[in-house]
PDB file of C-alpha atoms in Angstrom:
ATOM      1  CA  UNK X   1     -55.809  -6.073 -19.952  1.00 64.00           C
ATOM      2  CA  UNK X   2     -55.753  -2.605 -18.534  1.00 57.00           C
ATOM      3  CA  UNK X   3     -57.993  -3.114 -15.037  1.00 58.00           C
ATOM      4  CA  UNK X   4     -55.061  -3.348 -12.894  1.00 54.00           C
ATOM      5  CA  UNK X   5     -52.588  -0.738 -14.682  1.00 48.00           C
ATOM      6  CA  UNK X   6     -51.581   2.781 -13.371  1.00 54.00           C
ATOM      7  CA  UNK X   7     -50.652   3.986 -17.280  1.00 54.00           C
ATOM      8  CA  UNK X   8     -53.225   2.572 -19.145  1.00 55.00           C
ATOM      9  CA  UNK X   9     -50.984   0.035 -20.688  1.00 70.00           C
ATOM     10  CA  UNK X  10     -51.760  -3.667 -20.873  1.00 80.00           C
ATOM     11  CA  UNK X  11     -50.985  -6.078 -18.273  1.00 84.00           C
ATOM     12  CA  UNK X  12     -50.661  -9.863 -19.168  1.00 87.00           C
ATOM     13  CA  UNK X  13     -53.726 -12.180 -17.630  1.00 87.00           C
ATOM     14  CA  UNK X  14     -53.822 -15.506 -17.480  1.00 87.00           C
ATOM     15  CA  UNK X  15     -57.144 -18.045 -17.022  1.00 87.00           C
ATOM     16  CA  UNK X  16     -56.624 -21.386 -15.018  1.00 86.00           C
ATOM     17  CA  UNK X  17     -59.551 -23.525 -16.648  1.00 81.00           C
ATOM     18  CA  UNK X  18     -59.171 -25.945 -13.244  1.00 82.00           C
ATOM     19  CA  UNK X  19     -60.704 -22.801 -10.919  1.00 87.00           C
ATOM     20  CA  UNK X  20     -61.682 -20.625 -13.224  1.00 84.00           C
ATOM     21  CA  UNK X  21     -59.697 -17.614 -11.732  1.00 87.00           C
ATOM     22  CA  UNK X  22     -58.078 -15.300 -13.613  1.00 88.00           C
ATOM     23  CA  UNK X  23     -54.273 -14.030 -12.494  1.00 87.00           C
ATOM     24  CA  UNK X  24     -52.017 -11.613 -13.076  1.00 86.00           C
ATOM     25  CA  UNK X  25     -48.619 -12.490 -14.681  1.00 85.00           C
ATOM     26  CA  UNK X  26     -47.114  -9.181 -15.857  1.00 78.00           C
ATOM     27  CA  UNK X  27     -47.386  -5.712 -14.784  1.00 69.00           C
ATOM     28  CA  UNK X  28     -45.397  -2.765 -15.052  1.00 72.00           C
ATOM     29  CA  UNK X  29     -44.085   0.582 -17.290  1.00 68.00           C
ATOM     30  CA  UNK X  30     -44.851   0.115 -20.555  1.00 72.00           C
ATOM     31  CA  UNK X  31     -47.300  -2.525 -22.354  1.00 82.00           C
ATOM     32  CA  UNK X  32     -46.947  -6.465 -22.352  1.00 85.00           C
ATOM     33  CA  UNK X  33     -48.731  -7.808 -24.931  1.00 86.00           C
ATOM     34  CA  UNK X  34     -49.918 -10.635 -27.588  1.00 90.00           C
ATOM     35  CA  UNK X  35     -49.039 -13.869 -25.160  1.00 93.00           C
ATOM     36  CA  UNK X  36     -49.037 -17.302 -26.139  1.00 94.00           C
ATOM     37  CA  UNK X  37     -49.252 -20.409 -23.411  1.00 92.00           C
ATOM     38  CA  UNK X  38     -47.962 -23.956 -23.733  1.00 91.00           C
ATOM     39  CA  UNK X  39     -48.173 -25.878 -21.038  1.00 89.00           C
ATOM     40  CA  UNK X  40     -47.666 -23.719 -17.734  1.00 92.00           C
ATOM     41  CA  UNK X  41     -45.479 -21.020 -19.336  1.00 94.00           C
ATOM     42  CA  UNK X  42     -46.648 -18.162 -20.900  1.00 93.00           C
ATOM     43  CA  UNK X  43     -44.416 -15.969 -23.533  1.00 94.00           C
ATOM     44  CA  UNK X  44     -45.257 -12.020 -24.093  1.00 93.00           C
ATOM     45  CA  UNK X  45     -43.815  -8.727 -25.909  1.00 91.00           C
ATOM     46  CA  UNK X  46     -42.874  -6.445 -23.219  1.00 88.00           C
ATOM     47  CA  UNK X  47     -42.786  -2.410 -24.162  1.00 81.00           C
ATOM     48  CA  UNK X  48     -40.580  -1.660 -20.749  1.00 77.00           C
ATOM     49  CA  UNK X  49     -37.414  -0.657 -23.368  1.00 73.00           C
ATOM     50  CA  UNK X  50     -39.370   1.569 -25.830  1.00 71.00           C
ATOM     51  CA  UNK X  51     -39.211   5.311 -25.995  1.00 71.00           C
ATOM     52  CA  UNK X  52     -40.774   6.687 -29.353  1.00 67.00           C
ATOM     53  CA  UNK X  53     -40.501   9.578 -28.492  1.00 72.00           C
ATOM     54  CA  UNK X  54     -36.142   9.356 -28.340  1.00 70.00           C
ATOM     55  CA  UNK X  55     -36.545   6.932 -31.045  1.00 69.00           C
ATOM     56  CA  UNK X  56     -35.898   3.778 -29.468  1.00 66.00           C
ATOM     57  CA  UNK X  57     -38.208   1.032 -30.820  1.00 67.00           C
ATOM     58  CA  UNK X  58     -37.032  -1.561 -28.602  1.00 80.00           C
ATOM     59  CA  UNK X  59     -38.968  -4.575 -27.493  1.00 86.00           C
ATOM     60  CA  UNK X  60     -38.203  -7.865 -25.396  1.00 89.00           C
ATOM     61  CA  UNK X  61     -39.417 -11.424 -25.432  1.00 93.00           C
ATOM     62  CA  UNK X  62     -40.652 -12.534 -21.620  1.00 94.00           C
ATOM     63  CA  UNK X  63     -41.612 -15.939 -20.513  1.00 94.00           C
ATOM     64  CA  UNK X  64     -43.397 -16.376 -17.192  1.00 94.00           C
ATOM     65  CA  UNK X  65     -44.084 -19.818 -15.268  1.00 94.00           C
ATOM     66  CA  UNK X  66     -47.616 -20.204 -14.234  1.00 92.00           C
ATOM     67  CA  UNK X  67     -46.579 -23.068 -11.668  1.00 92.00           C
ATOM     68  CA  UNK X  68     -43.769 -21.598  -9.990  1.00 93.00           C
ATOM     69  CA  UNK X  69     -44.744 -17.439 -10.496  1.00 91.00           C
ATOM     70  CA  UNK X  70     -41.202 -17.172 -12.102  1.00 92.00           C
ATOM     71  CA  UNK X  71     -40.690 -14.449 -14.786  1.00 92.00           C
ATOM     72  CA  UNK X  72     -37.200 -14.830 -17.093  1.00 93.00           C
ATOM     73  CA  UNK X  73     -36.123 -12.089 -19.917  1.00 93.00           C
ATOM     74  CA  UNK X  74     -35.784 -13.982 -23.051  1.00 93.00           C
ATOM     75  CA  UNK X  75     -34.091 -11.552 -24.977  1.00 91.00           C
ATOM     76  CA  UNK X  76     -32.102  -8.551 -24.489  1.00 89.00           C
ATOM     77  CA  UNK X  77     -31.101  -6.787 -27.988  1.00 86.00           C
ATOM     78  CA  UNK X  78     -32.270  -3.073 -29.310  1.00 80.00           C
ATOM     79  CA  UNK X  79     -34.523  -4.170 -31.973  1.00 82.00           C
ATOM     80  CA  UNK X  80     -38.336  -4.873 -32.104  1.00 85.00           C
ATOM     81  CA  UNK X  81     -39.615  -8.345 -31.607  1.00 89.00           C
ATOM     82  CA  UNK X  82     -43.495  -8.868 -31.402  1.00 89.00           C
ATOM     83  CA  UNK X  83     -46.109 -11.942 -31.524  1.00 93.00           C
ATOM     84  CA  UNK X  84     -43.925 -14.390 -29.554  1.00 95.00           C
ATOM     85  CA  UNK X  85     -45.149 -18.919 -29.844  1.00 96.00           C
ATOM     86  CA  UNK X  86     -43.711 -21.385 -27.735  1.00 95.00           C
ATOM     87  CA  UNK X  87     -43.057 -24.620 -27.666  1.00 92.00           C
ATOM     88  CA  UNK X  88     -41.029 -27.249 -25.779  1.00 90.00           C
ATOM     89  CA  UNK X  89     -37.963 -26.530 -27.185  1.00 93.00           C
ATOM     90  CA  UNK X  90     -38.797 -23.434 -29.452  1.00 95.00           C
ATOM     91  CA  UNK X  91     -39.473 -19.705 -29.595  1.00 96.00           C
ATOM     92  CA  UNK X  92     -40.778 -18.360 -32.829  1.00 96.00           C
ATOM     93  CA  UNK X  93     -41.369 -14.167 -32.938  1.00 95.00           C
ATOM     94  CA  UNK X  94     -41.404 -11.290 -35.597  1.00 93.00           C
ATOM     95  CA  UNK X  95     -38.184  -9.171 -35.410  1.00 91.00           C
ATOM     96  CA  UNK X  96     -36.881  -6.252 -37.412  1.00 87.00           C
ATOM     97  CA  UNK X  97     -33.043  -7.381 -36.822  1.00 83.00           C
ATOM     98  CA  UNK X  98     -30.810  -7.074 -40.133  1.00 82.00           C
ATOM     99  CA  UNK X  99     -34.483  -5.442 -41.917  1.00 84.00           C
ATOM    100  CA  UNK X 100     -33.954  -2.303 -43.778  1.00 82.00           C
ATOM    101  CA  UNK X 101     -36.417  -0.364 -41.799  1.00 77.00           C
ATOM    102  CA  UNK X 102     -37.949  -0.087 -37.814  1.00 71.00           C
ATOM    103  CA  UNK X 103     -41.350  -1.808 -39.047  1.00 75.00           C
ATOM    104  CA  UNK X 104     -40.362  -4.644 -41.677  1.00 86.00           C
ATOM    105  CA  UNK X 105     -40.088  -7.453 -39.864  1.00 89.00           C
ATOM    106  CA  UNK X 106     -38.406 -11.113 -40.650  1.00 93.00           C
ATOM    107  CA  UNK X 107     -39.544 -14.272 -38.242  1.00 94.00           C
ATOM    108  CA  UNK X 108     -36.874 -15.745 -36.268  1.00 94.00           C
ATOM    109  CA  UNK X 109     -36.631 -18.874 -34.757  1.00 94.00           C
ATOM    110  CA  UNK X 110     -34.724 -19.277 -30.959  1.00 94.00           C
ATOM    111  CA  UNK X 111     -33.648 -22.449 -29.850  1.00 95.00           C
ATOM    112  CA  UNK X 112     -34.919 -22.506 -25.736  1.00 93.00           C
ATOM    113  CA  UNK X 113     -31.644 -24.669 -24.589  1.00 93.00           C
ATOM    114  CA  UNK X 114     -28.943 -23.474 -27.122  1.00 94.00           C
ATOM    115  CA  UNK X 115     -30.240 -19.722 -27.344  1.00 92.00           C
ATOM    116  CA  UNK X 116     -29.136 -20.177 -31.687  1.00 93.00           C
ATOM    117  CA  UNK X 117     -31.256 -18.292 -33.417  1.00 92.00           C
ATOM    118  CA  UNK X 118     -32.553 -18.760 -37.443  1.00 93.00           C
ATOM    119  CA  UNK X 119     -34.291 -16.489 -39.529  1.00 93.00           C
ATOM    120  CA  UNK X 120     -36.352 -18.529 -41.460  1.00 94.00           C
ATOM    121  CA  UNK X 121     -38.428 -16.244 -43.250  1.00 93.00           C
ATOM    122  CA  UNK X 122     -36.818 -12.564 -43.947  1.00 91.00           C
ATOM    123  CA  UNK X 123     -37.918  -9.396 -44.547  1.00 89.00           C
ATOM    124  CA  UNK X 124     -38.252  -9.013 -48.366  1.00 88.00           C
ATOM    125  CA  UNK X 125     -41.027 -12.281 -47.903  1.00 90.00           C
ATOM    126  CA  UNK X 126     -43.088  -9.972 -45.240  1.00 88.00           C
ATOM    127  CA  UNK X 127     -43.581 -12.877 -43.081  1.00 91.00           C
ATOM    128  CA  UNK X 128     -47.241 -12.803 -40.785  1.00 87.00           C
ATOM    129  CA  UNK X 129     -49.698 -15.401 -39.240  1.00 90.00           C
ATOM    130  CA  UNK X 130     -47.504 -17.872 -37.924  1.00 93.00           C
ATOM    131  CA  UNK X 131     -47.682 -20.851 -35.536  1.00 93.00           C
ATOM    132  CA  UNK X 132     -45.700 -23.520 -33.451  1.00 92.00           C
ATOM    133  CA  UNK X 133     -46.230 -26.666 -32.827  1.00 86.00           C
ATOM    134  CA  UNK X 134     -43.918 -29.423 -31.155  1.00 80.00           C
ATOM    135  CA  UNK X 135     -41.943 -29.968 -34.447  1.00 85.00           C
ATOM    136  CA  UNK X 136     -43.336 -27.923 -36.563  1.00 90.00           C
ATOM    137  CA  UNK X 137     -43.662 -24.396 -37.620  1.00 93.00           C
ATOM    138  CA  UNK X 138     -46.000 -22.335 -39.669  1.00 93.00           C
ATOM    139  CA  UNK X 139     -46.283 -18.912 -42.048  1.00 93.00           C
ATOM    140  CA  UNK X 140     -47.569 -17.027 -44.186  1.00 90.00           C
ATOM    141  CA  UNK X 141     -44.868 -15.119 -46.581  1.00 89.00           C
ATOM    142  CA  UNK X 142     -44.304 -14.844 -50.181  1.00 83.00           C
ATOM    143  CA  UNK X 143     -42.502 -17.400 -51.059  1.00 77.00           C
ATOM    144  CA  UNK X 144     -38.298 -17.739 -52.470  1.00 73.00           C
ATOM    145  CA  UNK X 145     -37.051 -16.757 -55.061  1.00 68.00           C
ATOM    146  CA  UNK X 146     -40.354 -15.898 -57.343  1.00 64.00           C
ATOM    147  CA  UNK X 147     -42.081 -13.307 -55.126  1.00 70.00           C
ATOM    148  CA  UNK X 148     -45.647 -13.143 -55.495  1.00 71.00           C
ATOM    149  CA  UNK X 149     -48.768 -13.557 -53.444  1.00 76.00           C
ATOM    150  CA  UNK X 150     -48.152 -15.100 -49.963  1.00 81.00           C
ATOM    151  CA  UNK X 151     -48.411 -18.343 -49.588  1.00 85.00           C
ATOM    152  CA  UNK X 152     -48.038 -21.202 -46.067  1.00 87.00           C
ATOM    153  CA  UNK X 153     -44.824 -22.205 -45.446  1.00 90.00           C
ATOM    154  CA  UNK X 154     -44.158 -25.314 -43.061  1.00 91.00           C
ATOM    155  CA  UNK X 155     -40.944 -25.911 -41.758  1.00 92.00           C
ATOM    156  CA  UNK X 156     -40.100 -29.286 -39.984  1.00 91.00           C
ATOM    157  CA  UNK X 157     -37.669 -28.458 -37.213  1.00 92.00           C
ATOM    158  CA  UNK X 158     -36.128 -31.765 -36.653  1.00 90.00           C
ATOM    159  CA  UNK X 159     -35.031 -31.638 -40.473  1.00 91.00           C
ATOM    160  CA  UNK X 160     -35.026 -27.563 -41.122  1.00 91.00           C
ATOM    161  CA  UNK X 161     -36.886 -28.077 -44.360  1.00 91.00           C
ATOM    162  CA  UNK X 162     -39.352 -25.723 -45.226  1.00 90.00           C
ATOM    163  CA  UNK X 163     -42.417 -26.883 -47.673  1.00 87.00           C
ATOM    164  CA  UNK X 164     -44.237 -24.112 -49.465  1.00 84.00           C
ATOM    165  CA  UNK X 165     -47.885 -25.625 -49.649  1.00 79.00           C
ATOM    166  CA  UNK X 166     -49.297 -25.220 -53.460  1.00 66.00           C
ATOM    167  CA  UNK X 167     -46.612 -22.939 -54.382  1.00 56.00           C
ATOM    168  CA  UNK X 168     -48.624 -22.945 -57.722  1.00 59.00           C
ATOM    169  CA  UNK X 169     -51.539 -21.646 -56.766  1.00 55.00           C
ATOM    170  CA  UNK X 170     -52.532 -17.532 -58.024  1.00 54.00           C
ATOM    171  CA  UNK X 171     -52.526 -15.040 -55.219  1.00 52.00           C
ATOM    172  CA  UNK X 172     -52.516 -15.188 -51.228  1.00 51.00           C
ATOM    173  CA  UNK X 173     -53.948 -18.091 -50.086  1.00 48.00           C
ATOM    174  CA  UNK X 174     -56.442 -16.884 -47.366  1.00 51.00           C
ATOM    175  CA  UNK X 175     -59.352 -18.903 -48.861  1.00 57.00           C
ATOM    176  CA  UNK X 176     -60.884 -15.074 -49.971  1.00 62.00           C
ATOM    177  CA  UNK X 177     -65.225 -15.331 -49.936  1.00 78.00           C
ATOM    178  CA  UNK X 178     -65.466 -18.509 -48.049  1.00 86.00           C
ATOM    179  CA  UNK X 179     -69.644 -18.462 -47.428  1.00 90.00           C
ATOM    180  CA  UNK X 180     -71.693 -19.823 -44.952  1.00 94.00           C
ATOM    181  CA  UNK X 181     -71.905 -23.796 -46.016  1.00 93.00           C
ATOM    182  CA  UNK X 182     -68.522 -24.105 -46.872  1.00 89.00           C
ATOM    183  CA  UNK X 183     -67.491 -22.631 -43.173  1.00 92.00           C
ATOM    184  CA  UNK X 184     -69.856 -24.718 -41.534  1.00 94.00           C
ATOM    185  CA  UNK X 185     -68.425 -27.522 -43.386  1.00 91.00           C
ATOM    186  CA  UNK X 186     -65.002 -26.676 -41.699  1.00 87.00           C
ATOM    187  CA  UNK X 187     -66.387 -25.949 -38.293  1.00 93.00           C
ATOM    188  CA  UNK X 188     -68.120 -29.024 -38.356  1.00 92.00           C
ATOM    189  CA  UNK X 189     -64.524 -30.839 -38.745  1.00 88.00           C
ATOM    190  CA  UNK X 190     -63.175 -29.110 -36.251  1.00 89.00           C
ATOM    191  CA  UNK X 191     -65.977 -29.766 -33.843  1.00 92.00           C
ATOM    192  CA  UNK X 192     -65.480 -33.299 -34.622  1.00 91.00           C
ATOM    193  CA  UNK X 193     -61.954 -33.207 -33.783  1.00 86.00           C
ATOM    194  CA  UNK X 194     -62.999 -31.219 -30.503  1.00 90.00           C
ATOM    195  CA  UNK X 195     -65.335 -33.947 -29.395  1.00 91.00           C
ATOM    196  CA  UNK X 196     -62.655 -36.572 -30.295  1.00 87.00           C
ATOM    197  CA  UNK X 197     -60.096 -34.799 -27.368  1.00 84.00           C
ATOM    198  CA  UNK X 198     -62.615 -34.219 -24.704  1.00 88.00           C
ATOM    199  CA  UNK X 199     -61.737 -30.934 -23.368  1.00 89.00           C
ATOM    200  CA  UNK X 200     -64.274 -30.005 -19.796  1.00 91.00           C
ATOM    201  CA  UNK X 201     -63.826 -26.195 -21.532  1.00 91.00           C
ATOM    202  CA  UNK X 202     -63.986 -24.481 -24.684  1.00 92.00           C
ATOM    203  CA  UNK X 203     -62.372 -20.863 -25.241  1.00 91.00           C
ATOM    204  CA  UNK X 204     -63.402 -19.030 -28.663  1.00 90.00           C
ATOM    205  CA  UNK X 205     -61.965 -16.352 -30.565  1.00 85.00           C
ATOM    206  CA  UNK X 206     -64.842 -14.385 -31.581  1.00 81.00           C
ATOM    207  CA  UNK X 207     -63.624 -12.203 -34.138  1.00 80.00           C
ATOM    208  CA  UNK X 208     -66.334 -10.972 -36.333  1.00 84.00           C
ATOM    209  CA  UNK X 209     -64.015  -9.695 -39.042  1.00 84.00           C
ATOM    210  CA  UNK X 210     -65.178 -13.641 -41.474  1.00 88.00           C
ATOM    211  CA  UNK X 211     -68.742 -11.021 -41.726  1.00 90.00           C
ATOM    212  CA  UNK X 212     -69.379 -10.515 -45.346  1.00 90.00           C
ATOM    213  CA  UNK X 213     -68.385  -7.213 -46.035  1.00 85.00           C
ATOM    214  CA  UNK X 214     -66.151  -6.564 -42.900  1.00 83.00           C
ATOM    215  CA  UNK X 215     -62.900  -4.362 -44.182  1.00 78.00           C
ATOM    216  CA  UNK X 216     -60.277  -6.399 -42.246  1.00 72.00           C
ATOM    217  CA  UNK X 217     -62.007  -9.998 -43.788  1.00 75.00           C
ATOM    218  CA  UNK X 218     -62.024 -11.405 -47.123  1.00 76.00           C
ATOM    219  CA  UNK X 219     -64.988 -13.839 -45.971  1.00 84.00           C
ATOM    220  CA  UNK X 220     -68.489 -14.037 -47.006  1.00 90.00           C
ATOM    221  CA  UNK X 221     -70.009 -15.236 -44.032  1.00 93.00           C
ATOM    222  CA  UNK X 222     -73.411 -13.750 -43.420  1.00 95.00           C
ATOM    223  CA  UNK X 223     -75.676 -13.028 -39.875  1.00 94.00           C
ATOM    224  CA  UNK X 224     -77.127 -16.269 -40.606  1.00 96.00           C
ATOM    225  CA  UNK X 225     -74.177 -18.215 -40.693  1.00 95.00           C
ATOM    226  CA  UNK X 226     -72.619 -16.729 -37.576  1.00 95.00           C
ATOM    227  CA  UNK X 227     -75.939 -17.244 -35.620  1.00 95.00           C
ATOM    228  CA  UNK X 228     -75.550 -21.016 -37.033  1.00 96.00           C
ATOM    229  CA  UNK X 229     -71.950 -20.801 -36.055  1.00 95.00           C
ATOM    230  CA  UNK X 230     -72.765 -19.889 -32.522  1.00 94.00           C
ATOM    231  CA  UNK X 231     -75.744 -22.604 -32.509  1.00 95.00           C
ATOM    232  CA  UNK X 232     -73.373 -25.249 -33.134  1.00 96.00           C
ATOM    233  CA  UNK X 233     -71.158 -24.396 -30.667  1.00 95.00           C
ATOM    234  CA  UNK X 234     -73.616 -24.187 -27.832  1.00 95.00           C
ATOM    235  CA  UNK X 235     -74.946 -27.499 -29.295  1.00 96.00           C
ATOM    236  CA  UNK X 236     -71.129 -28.803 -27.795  1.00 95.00           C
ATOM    237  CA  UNK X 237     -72.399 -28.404 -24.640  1.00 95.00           C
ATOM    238  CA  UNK X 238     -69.508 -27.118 -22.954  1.00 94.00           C
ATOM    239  CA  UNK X 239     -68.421 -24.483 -21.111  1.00 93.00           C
ATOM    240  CA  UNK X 240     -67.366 -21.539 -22.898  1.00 91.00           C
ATOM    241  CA  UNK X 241     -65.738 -18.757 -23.019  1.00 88.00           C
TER     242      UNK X 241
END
């Protein structure tokens, strides 16, 4: 968010669903961006370090305690890391360390007590969405040794094996032209599972890019179906954001 900066960078917000005040975590030089939260502490890319113009594509990994207003630097190395997850005992990011070039990027894994750090998927698999999740972590990347179309990779981190999920199957696995019943079918799982943990709150990700025709989606969900969507979620009865 931009309100509060003097460059027009972004600032890192966070919401407190118990007042329903927003607060500022991060501000200075330079952008801090794409945050993740677990639990009280927030992680976040921090631009401080970066000079494009002197060719220094430098980045570093920030992690901020909501309870105690207590900001630590995470990392401290030359090279670009972006899209930070945390866990308990985890940190999983995008990095361009030991990559051929500035913008390919391999996903590392940082242990939060013994600071080791794995690269478990590199930059000739062109690693992406990825997730983390008490002991387990989550990609997209084409998978080892037979490159082809990208497929989800889950590691378990107690063990360190990673399980490419229907390594068989053609192309990248991004369920392409989902339509409108068989989305609704999945929301209406989720919303299931919603109802199941009781939340008071509700915070959606409205992206509009699952619009048939949209040139960043491979969806074909139609104005119907997102009206439905939306109708469904209201029909939850909490409140949302």
């Amino acid at each position: 968010d931009t309100r509060d900066s003097t460059d027009s960078k972004g600032d890192i917000f966070y919401f407190d669903l118990r007042t329903l005040i927003d607060n500022l975590a991060a501000s200075r030089v330079g952008s801090q961006i794409t945050p993740d939260i677990s639990g009280d502490e927030l992680v976040y890319c921090d631009y401080q370090f970066s000079d494009p113009s002197q060719g220094i594509h430098r980045t570093e990994l920030f992690l901020y305690n909501t309870a105690n207003d207590l900001e630590t630097q995470i990392t401290d190395s030359v090279q670009i890391k972006n899209q930070p997850k945390i866990d308990r005992s985890y940190f999983l990011f995008r990095s361009n360390e030991s990559c051929p070039s500035t913008y390919d990027l391999n996903l590392t894994l940082l242990h939060r007590t013994t600071g080791d750090t794995t690269v478990v998927s590199d930059c000739e698999q062109d690693p992406e969405t990825h997730s983390l999740s008490d002991r387990w972590a989550a990609w997209t990347a084409r998978p080892l040794p037979n490159l082809g179309g990208k497929k989800v990779h889950v590691m378990d981190l107690e063990t360190g094996v990673i399980t490419v999920i229907s390594p068989d199957a053609p192309g990248e696995q991004f369920f392409p032209h989902t339509d409108d019943d068989h989305y609704l079918q999945t929301l209406d799982e989720a919303i299931g599972l919603i109802q199941k943990f009781e939340p008071s709150h509700l915070v959606v990700s409205a992206g509009m890019d699952i619009y048939k025709g949209d040139p960043l989606g491979k969806f074909d969900v139609t104005a119907d179906g997102i009206r439905e969507i939306g109708r469904r979620i209201e029909a939850m009865g909490l409140p949302t954001l």
